[in-house]
mmCIF file of C-alpha atoms in Angstrom:
data_model
loop_
_atom_site.group_PDB
_atom_site.id
_atom_site.type_symbol
_atom_site.label_atom_id
_atom_site.label_comp_id
_atom_site.label_asym_id
_atom_site.label_seq_id
_atom_site.Cartn_x
_atom_site.Cartn_y
_atom_site.Cartn_z
ATOM 1 C CA MET A 12 38.226 190.420 203.688
ATOM 2 C CA ASP A 13 36.210 189.359 206.750
ATOM 3 C CA ASP A 14 37.214 189.682 210.399
ATOM 4 C CA GLU A 15 38.064 185.993 210.577
ATOM 5 C CA SER A 16 41.745 186.538 209.886
ATOM 6 C CA ARG A 17 45.063 186.936 211.425
ATOM 7 C CA THR A 18 46.910 190.166 211.101
ATOM 8 C CA VAL A 19 50.607 190.523 210.469
ATOM 9 C CA SER A 20 52.428 193.788 210.013
ATOM 10 C CA ARG A 21 53.610 193.913 206.400
ATOM 11 C CA ARG A 22 56.871 195.598 207.381
ATOM 12 C CA THR A 23 57.458 193.011 210.091
ATOM 13 C CA LEU A 24 56.701 190.138 207.723
ATOM 14 C CA LEU A 25 59.130 191.407 205.115
ATOM 15 C CA ARG A 26 61.799 192.031 207.753
ATOM 16 C CA ALA A 27 61.199 188.541 209.066
ATOM 17 C CA SER A 28 61.652 187.133 205.587
ATOM 18 C CA ALA A 29 65.000 188.822 205.289
ATOM 19 C CA SER A 30 66.153 187.619 208.689
ATOM 20 C CA GLY A 31 64.786 184.089 208.366
ATOM 21 C CA ALA A 32 62.446 184.430 211.342
ATOM 22 C CA ALA A 33 59.632 181.892 211.636
ATOM 23 C CA VAL A 34 55.949 182.739 211.626
ATOM 24 C CA SER A 35 53.477 180.379 213.269
ATOM 25 C CA ALA A 36 50.196 180.184 211.397
ATOM 26 C CA VAL A 37 48.195 177.547 213.233
ATOM 27 C CA GLY A 38 44.548 178.588 213.211
ATOM 28 C CA THR A 39 44.365 182.349 213.407
ATOM 29 C CA GLY A 40 46.584 184.591 215.325
ATOM 30 C CA GLN A 41 47.229 188.271 215.584
ATOM 31 C CA ALA A 42 50.817 189.392 215.385
ATOM 32 C CA SER A 43 51.904 192.501 217.163
ATOM 33 C CA ALA A 44 53.795 194.909 214.974
ATOM 34 C CA SER A 45 56.760 195.321 217.270
ATOM 35 C CA ASP A 46 60.203 196.647 216.475
ATOM 36 C CA SER A 47 61.538 193.120 216.740
ATOM 37 C CA ASP A 48 62.436 191.141 213.620
ATOM 38 C CA GLU A 49 60.439 188.190 214.919
ATOM 39 C CA VAL A 50 56.695 187.835 214.527
ATOM 40 C CA GLN A 51 54.985 185.879 217.288
ATOM 41 C CA PRO A 52 51.279 185.504 216.527
ATOM 42 C CA ARG A 53 48.926 184.158 219.145
ATOM 43 C CA PHE A 54 45.982 181.833 218.644
ATOM 44 C CA ASP A 55 42.716 183.605 219.350
ATOM 45 C CA GLY A 56 40.220 180.958 218.211
ATOM 46 C CA ARG A 57 38.638 182.904 215.374
ATOM 47 C CA CYS A 58 39.439 180.232 212.775
ATOM 48 C CA PRO A 59 38.028 177.023 214.274
ATOM 49 C CA ASP A 60 38.062 175.178 210.947
ATOM 50 C CA ALA A 61 41.604 176.120 209.969
ATOM 51 C CA THR A 62 44.162 173.322 209.708
ATOM 52 C CA LEU A 63 47.838 172.974 208.909
ATOM 53 C CA GLU A 64 47.234 170.279 206.313
ATOM 54 C CA PRO A 65 45.330 170.907 203.066
ATOM 55 C CA THR A 66 41.596 170.759 203.716
ATOM 56 C CA MET A 67 38.543 171.877 201.808
ATOM 57 C CA GLY A 68 34.828 172.001 202.422
ATOM 58 C CA HIS A 69 31.619 172.507 200.497
ATOM 59 C CA CYS A 70 30.258 176.030 200.577
ATOM 60 C CA VAL A 71 26.697 174.690 200.484
ATOM 61 C CA GLU A 72 25.963 171.583 202.509
ATOM 62 C CA GLY A 73 24.916 168.831 200.128
ATOM 63 C CA GLY A 74 25.594 171.169 197.211
ATOM 64 C CA MET A 75 27.035 168.374 195.056
ATOM 65 C CA ASP A 76 24.176 165.972 195.735
ATOM 66 C CA GLY A 77 21.985 167.291 192.944
ATOM 67 C CA CYS A 78 24.760 167.754 190.372
ATOM 68 C CA ALA A 79 24.836 165.603 187.262
ATOM 69 C CA ASP A 80 27.132 165.880 184.266
ATOM 70 C CA ASP A 81 24.258 165.202 181.887
ATOM 71 C CA HIS A 82 21.921 167.809 183.373
ATOM 72 C CA SER A 83 21.047 170.410 180.767
ATOM 73 C CA ALA A 84 22.430 173.270 182.890
ATOM 74 C CA THR A 85 25.741 171.482 183.392
ATOM 75 C CA VAL A 86 25.972 170.662 179.690
ATOM 76 C CA GLU A 87 25.225 174.287 178.818
ATOM 77 C CA LEU A 88 27.828 175.631 181.261
ATOM 78 C CA ARG A 89 30.522 173.188 180.186
ATOM 79 C CA THR A 90 29.851 173.835 176.496
ATOM 80 C CA ALA A 91 30.149 177.570 177.096
ATOM 81 C CA VAL A 92 33.433 177.062 178.959
ATOM 82 C CA GLN A 93 34.795 174.876 176.152
ATOM 83 C CA ARG A 94 33.847 177.481 173.563
ATOM 84 C CA SER A 95 35.342 180.315 175.605
ATOM 85 C CA LEU A 96 38.623 178.486 176.118
ATOM 86 C CA GLU A 97 38.830 177.500 172.455
ATOM 87 C CA GLU A 98 38.035 180.948 171.079
ATOM 88 C CA ARG A 99 39.415 183.321 173.719
ATOM 89 C CA TYR A 100 41.830 181.525 176.010
ATOM 90 C CA PRO A 101 43.267 178.483 174.211
ATOM 91 C CA ASP A 102 46.830 178.623 175.536
ATOM 92 C CA VAL A 103 49.383 180.547 177.576
ATOM 93 C CA ASP A 104 49.948 183.163 174.863
ATOM 94 C CA ALA A 105 46.260 184.048 174.821
ATOM 95 C CA LEU A 106 46.100 184.125 178.616
ATOM 96 C CA VAL A 107 48.985 186.583 178.847
ATOM 97 C CA ASP A 108 47.343 188.802 176.233
ATOM 98 C CA ALA A 109 44.066 188.694 178.201
ATOM 99 C CA GLY A 110 45.697 189.798 181.451
ATOM 100 C CA TYR A 111 45.995 186.434 183.196
ATOM 101 C CA LYS A 112 48.846 186.025 185.652
ATOM 102 C CA PRO A 113 50.834 182.867 186.426
ATOM 103 C CA TYR A 114 49.703 181.504 189.761
ATOM 104 C CA PHE A 115 50.408 177.793 189.504
ATOM 105 C CA ASP A 116 49.413 176.017 192.684
ATOM 106 C CA THR A 117 51.627 178.078 194.930
ATOM 107 C CA LEU A 118 52.680 175.391 197.399
ATOM 108 C CA ASP A 119 51.746 172.169 195.622
ATOM 109 C CA ARG A 120 55.329 171.157 194.951
ATOM 110 C CA ASP A 121 54.387 167.587 194.085
ATOM 111 C CA ASP A 122 52.354 168.293 190.980
ATOM 112 C CA ASP A 123 53.373 170.626 188.187
ATOM 113 C CA SER A 124 51.258 168.786 185.624
ATOM 114 C CA TYR A 125 48.725 171.599 185.566
ATOM 115 C CA ALA A 126 48.571 175.194 186.728
ATOM 116 C CA HIS A 127 46.142 177.938 187.647
ATOM 117 C CA TRP A 128 46.403 181.219 185.770
ATOM 118 C CA ILE A 129 44.415 183.961 187.451
ATOM 119 C CA ASN A 130 42.906 187.240 186.253
ATOM 120 C CA PRO A 131 42.700 190.019 188.875
ATOM 121 C CA ALA A 132 40.349 192.070 186.668
ATOM 122 C CA TYR A 133 37.793 189.262 186.549
ATOM 123 C CA ILE A 134 38.068 188.588 190.274
ATOM 124 C CA GLY A 135 37.557 192.300 190.844
ATOM 125 C CA ASP A 136 34.482 192.749 188.644
ATOM 126 C CA ASP A 137 30.854 191.850 189.366
ATOM 127 C CA ALA A 138 30.723 188.664 187.267
ATOM 128 C CA ILE A 139 30.777 185.361 189.142
ATOM 129 C CA LEU A 140 29.819 182.483 186.856
ATOM 130 C CA ASP A 141 30.562 183.953 183.428
ATOM 131 C CA PRO A 142 32.316 181.547 180.997
ATOM 132 C CA GLU A 143 33.555 184.532 179.005
ATOM 133 C CA ARG A 144 35.332 185.927 182.072
ATOM 134 C CA PRO A 145 36.584 183.030 184.209
ATOM 135 C CA ALA A 146 38.531 184.192 187.251
ATOM 136 C CA SER A 147 41.098 181.489 186.598
ATOM 137 C CA VAL A 148 42.012 179.220 183.702
ATOM 138 C CA LEU A 149 43.474 175.771 184.342
ATOM 139 C CA VAL A 150 46.394 174.978 182.051
ATOM 140 C CA ASP A 151 48.011 171.649 181.249
ATOM 141 C CA GLY A 152 51.676 171.805 182.164
ATOM 142 C CA GLU A 153 52.904 169.714 179.233
ATOM 143 C CA SER A 154 50.974 171.101 176.277
ATOM 144 C CA TRP A 155 50.546 174.618 177.747
ATOM 145 C CA ARG A 156 46.898 174.450 176.642
ATOM 146 C CA SER A 157 43.812 175.407 178.650
ATOM 147 C CA ILE A 158 41.861 172.459 180.043
ATOM 148 C CA GLY A 159 39.309 174.071 182.334
ATOM 149 C CA ALA A 160 38.074 177.145 184.146
ATOM 150 C CA MET A 161 37.829 178.066 187.806
ATOM 151 C CA PHE A 162 35.270 180.573 189.007
ATOM 152 C CA VAL A 163 35.663 182.513 192.256
ATOM 153 C CA ALA A 164 32.682 183.840 194.184
ATOM 154 C CA THR A 165 33.778 187.447 194.545
ATOM 155 C CA ARG A 166 32.143 190.684 193.539
ATOM 156 C CA ASP A 167 34.307 193.800 193.299
ATOM 157 C CA GLY A 168 37.017 191.704 194.917
ATOM 158 C CA GLU A 169 34.938 190.857 197.997
ATOM 159 C CA ARG A 170 33.692 187.362 198.701
ATOM 160 C CA VAL A 171 29.988 186.691 198.244
ATOM 161 C CA ASP A 172 27.648 183.726 198.575
ATOM 162 C CA PRO A 173 28.004 181.639 195.415
ATOM 163 C CA PRO A 174 25.064 181.147 193.067
ATOM 164 C CA PRO A 175 23.930 177.585 192.284
ATOM 165 C CA VAL A 176 24.586 176.195 188.845
ATOM 166 C CA TYR A 177 20.945 175.148 188.847
ATOM 167 C CA ALA A 178 18.171 174.820 191.395
ATOM 168 C CA GLU A 179 15.301 173.386 189.376
ATOM 169 C CA ASP A 180 14.545 169.658 189.636
ATOM 170 C CA ALA A 181 17.559 169.357 191.945
ATOM 171 C CA HIS A 182 19.949 171.746 193.660
ATOM 172 C CA CYS A 183 23.480 171.838 192.259
ATOM 173 C CA SER A 184 25.970 174.145 193.978
ATOM 174 C CA PRO A 185 29.371 172.462 193.693
ATOM 175 C CA TRP A 186 31.391 175.322 195.169
ATOM 176 C CA HIS A 187 34.229 174.544 197.569
ATOM 177 C CA TYR A 188 36.546 176.518 199.843
ATOM 178 C CA HIS A 189 39.972 175.813 201.307
ATOM 179 C CA ALA A 190 40.519 176.021 205.063
ATOM 180 C CA GLY A 191 43.931 174.329 205.190
ATOM 181 C CA LEU A 192 46.979 176.491 205.601
ATOM 182 C CA PRO A 193 48.326 175.897 202.053
ATOM 183 C CA GLY A 194 45.069 177.091 200.467
ATOM 184 C CA ARG A 195 44.700 180.060 202.802
ATOM 185 C CA PHE A 196 48.289 181.038 202.146
ATOM 186 C CA ALA A 197 47.775 180.685 198.380
ATOM 187 C CA TRP A 198 44.875 183.152 198.399
ATOM 188 C CA TRP A 199 46.858 185.544 200.586
ATOM 189 C CA TYR A 200 49.815 185.293 198.193
ATOM 190 C CA TYR A 201 47.606 186.101 195.212
ATOM 191 C CA GLN A 202 46.279 189.213 196.935
ATOM 192 C CA GLN A 203 49.721 190.487 197.918
ATOM 193 C CA VAL A 204 51.377 189.866 194.563
ATOM 194 C CA TYR A 205 48.633 190.569 192.043
ATOM 195 C CA GLU A 206 46.005 192.712 193.717
ATOM 196 C CA GLN A 207 48.635 194.753 195.520
ATOM 197 C CA ASN A 208 45.888 196.340 197.552
ATOM 198 C CA ALA A 209 47.415 195.790 200.961
ATOM 199 C CA ALA A 210 48.409 199.019 202.589
ATOM 200 C CA ASP A 211 51.719 199.332 204.398
ATOM 201 C CA GLY A 212 49.911 198.351 207.558
ATOM 202 C CA ASP A 213 48.032 195.106 208.101
ATOM 203 C CA VAL A 214 48.266 191.983 205.996
ATOM 204 C CA ARG A 215 45.581 189.393 206.621
ATOM 205 C CA LEU A 216 45.771 185.645 206.224
ATOM 206 C CA PRO A 217 42.128 184.585 205.793
ATOM 207 C CA CYS A 218 40.484 181.814 207.773
ATOM 208 C CA ARG A 219 39.419 180.306 204.468
ATOM 209 C CA THR A 220 39.388 181.161 200.794
ATOM 210 C CA PRO A 221 36.402 182.456 198.872
ATOM 211 C CA CYS A 222 34.200 179.799 197.305
ATOM 212 C CA MET A 223 35.586 178.323 194.089
ATOM 213 C CA LEU A 224 34.192 176.154 191.314
ATOM 214 C CA HIS A 225 36.015 174.084 188.681
ATOM 215 C CA VAL A 226 34.531 173.303 185.284
ATOM 216 C CA TRP A 227 36.696 170.937 183.249
ATOM 217 C CA ALA A 228 36.651 171.298 179.469
ATOM 218 C CA VAL A 229 38.280 167.887 178.981
ATOM 219 C CA ASP A 230 36.727 164.637 180.141
ATOM 220 C CA HIS A 231 37.025 163.910 183.845
ATOM 221 C CA PRO A 232 36.178 160.472 185.276
ATOM 222 C CA GLU A 233 34.821 161.953 188.516
ATOM 223 C CA SER A 234 32.791 164.981 187.490
ATOM 224 C CA VAL A 235 32.772 168.091 185.371
ATOM 225 C CA TYR A 236 33.074 169.896 188.721
ATOM 226 C CA ALA A 237 35.811 167.694 190.250
ATOM 227 C CA HIS A 238 38.323 169.458 192.445
ATOM 228 C CA HIS A 239 41.436 167.612 191.281
ATOM 229 C CA ALA A 240 42.748 167.695 187.734
ATOM 230 C CA PRO A 241 41.732 164.974 185.283
ATOM 231 C CA PRO A 242 44.220 162.143 184.733
ATOM 232 C CA VAL A 243 47.114 162.864 182.392
ATOM 233 C CA GLU A 244 45.732 160.408 179.844
ATOM 234 C CA ASN A 245 42.618 162.598 179.573
ATOM 235 C CA ARG A 246 44.845 165.510 178.583
ATOM 236 C CA ASP A 247 46.432 164.091 175.454
ATOM 237 C CA LEU A 248 46.565 167.435 173.677
ATOM 238 C CA ASP A 249 48.764 168.676 170.858
ATOM 239 C CA PRO A 250 51.343 171.133 172.200
ATOM 240 C CA ALA A 251 50.515 174.783 171.819
ATOM 241 C CA GLU A 252 52.381 176.662 169.135
ATOM 242 C CA ASP A 253 55.696 178.147 170.225
ATOM 243 C CA PRO A 254 54.672 180.963 172.553
ATOM 244 C CA ASP A 255 55.344 184.564 171.678
ATOM 245 C CA LEU A 256 57.268 184.906 174.921
ATOM 246 C CA GLU A 257 60.922 185.544 175.676
ATOM 247 C CA THR A 258 61.691 181.984 176.718
ATOM 248 C CA ASP A 259 63.629 179.079 175.279
ATOM 249 C CA ALA A 260 61.104 176.632 176.740
ATOM 250 C CA GLU A 261 58.818 174.801 174.342
ATOM 251 C CA PRO A 262 55.336 173.365 174.897
ATOM 252 C CA GLY A 263 55.422 169.599 174.716
ATOM 253 C CA SER A 264 59.097 169.489 175.699
ATOM 254 C CA ASP A 265 59.372 171.678 178.790
ATOM 255 C CA ALA A 266 57.083 171.737 181.802
ATOM 256 C CA LEU A 267 55.200 174.975 182.403
ATOM 257 C CA ILE A 268 56.730 176.162 185.697
ATOM 258 C CA TRP A 269 58.078 179.428 187.105
ATOM 259 C CA GLU A 270 61.548 178.698 185.706
ATOM 260 C CA THR A 271 60.313 178.415 182.122
ATOM 261 C CA LEU A 272 58.560 181.784 182.090
ATOM 262 C CA PRO A 273 60.228 185.035 181.018
ATOM 263 C CA ASP A 274 61.307 187.319 183.830
ATOM 264 C CA ASP A 275 58.606 189.897 183.128
ATOM 265 C CA LEU A 276 55.911 187.345 184.001
ATOM 266 C CA VAL A 277 57.510 186.145 187.232
ATOM 267 C CA PRO A 278 56.585 188.011 190.445
ATOM 268 C CA GLY A 279 59.391 189.639 192.373
ATOM 269 C CA ARG A 280 58.784 187.269 195.274
ATOM 270 C CA LEU A 281 57.813 183.660 194.743
ATOM 271 C CA PRO A 282 55.605 181.726 197.161
ATOM 272 C CA ASP A 283 58.446 179.721 198.709
ATOM 273 C CA GLU A 284 60.057 182.906 200.000
ATOM 274 C CA PHE A 285 57.007 183.666 202.128
ATOM 275 C CA ALA A 286 56.267 180.025 202.890
ATOM 276 C CA ALA A 287 59.692 179.657 204.479
ATOM 277 C CA LEU A 288 58.334 181.772 207.344
ATOM 278 C CA ILE A 289 55.576 179.325 208.150
ATOM 279 C CA PRO A 290 56.312 176.017 209.866
ATOM 280 C CA GLY A 291 54.777 173.062 208.099
ATOM 281 C CA LEU A 292 54.774 174.591 204.620
#
């Protein structure tokens, strides 16, 4: 993680959670690890682009300008993603078997129609734009079937500059990052819960997420690389077979949310527990 971050003592944060203390997360701040139960970060100006509301930006200026759904490189990438999802990661059962973890959209309480499932092993390896090893798979919340892939520009878990999808004829680099507090918090939550690589000392809320790239396997009226999910009518999929999971929920009848998953797939602390510390979330 880069130096553009705010630091909060892990012990203090967990104590604050238990006591209901509030954490301010406007911009960046550095919290002092005092003996008090209350964390009081200060703004130090190291995150000038950070906002409270959800915001995103393009990792490469004008990176979408040269992108076209019918370009041969886009067609090749999308076809490879479709094949990978169909053969390797078709539904929630397959994702669990492949080591994917439920991530949903962390703080997007208004939309449970689709969810991110994330694979720490693929984020932590050296592959970036490999359809066989997508960092995240996007799953339809009604059918429980995979509808797209999300790639994350990390190598060995560290963020890197993202590669273009293609640079011949035109330059297509449709990678985006999140600088709003919900997105920054979501990446922080993933690291704490699934990477579990934070020592007992500092915990860092990044100024922005690594660069990310969506590739939709189902038709999308905006773009193969669109940030938001395709309309529900574009996801008219047969429900997945009853999952081999210890749950009474059924694809096609029950929404895919935290409450429908078996206990062994649900993290010990859900996002709302941490988000309660942060005003505005």
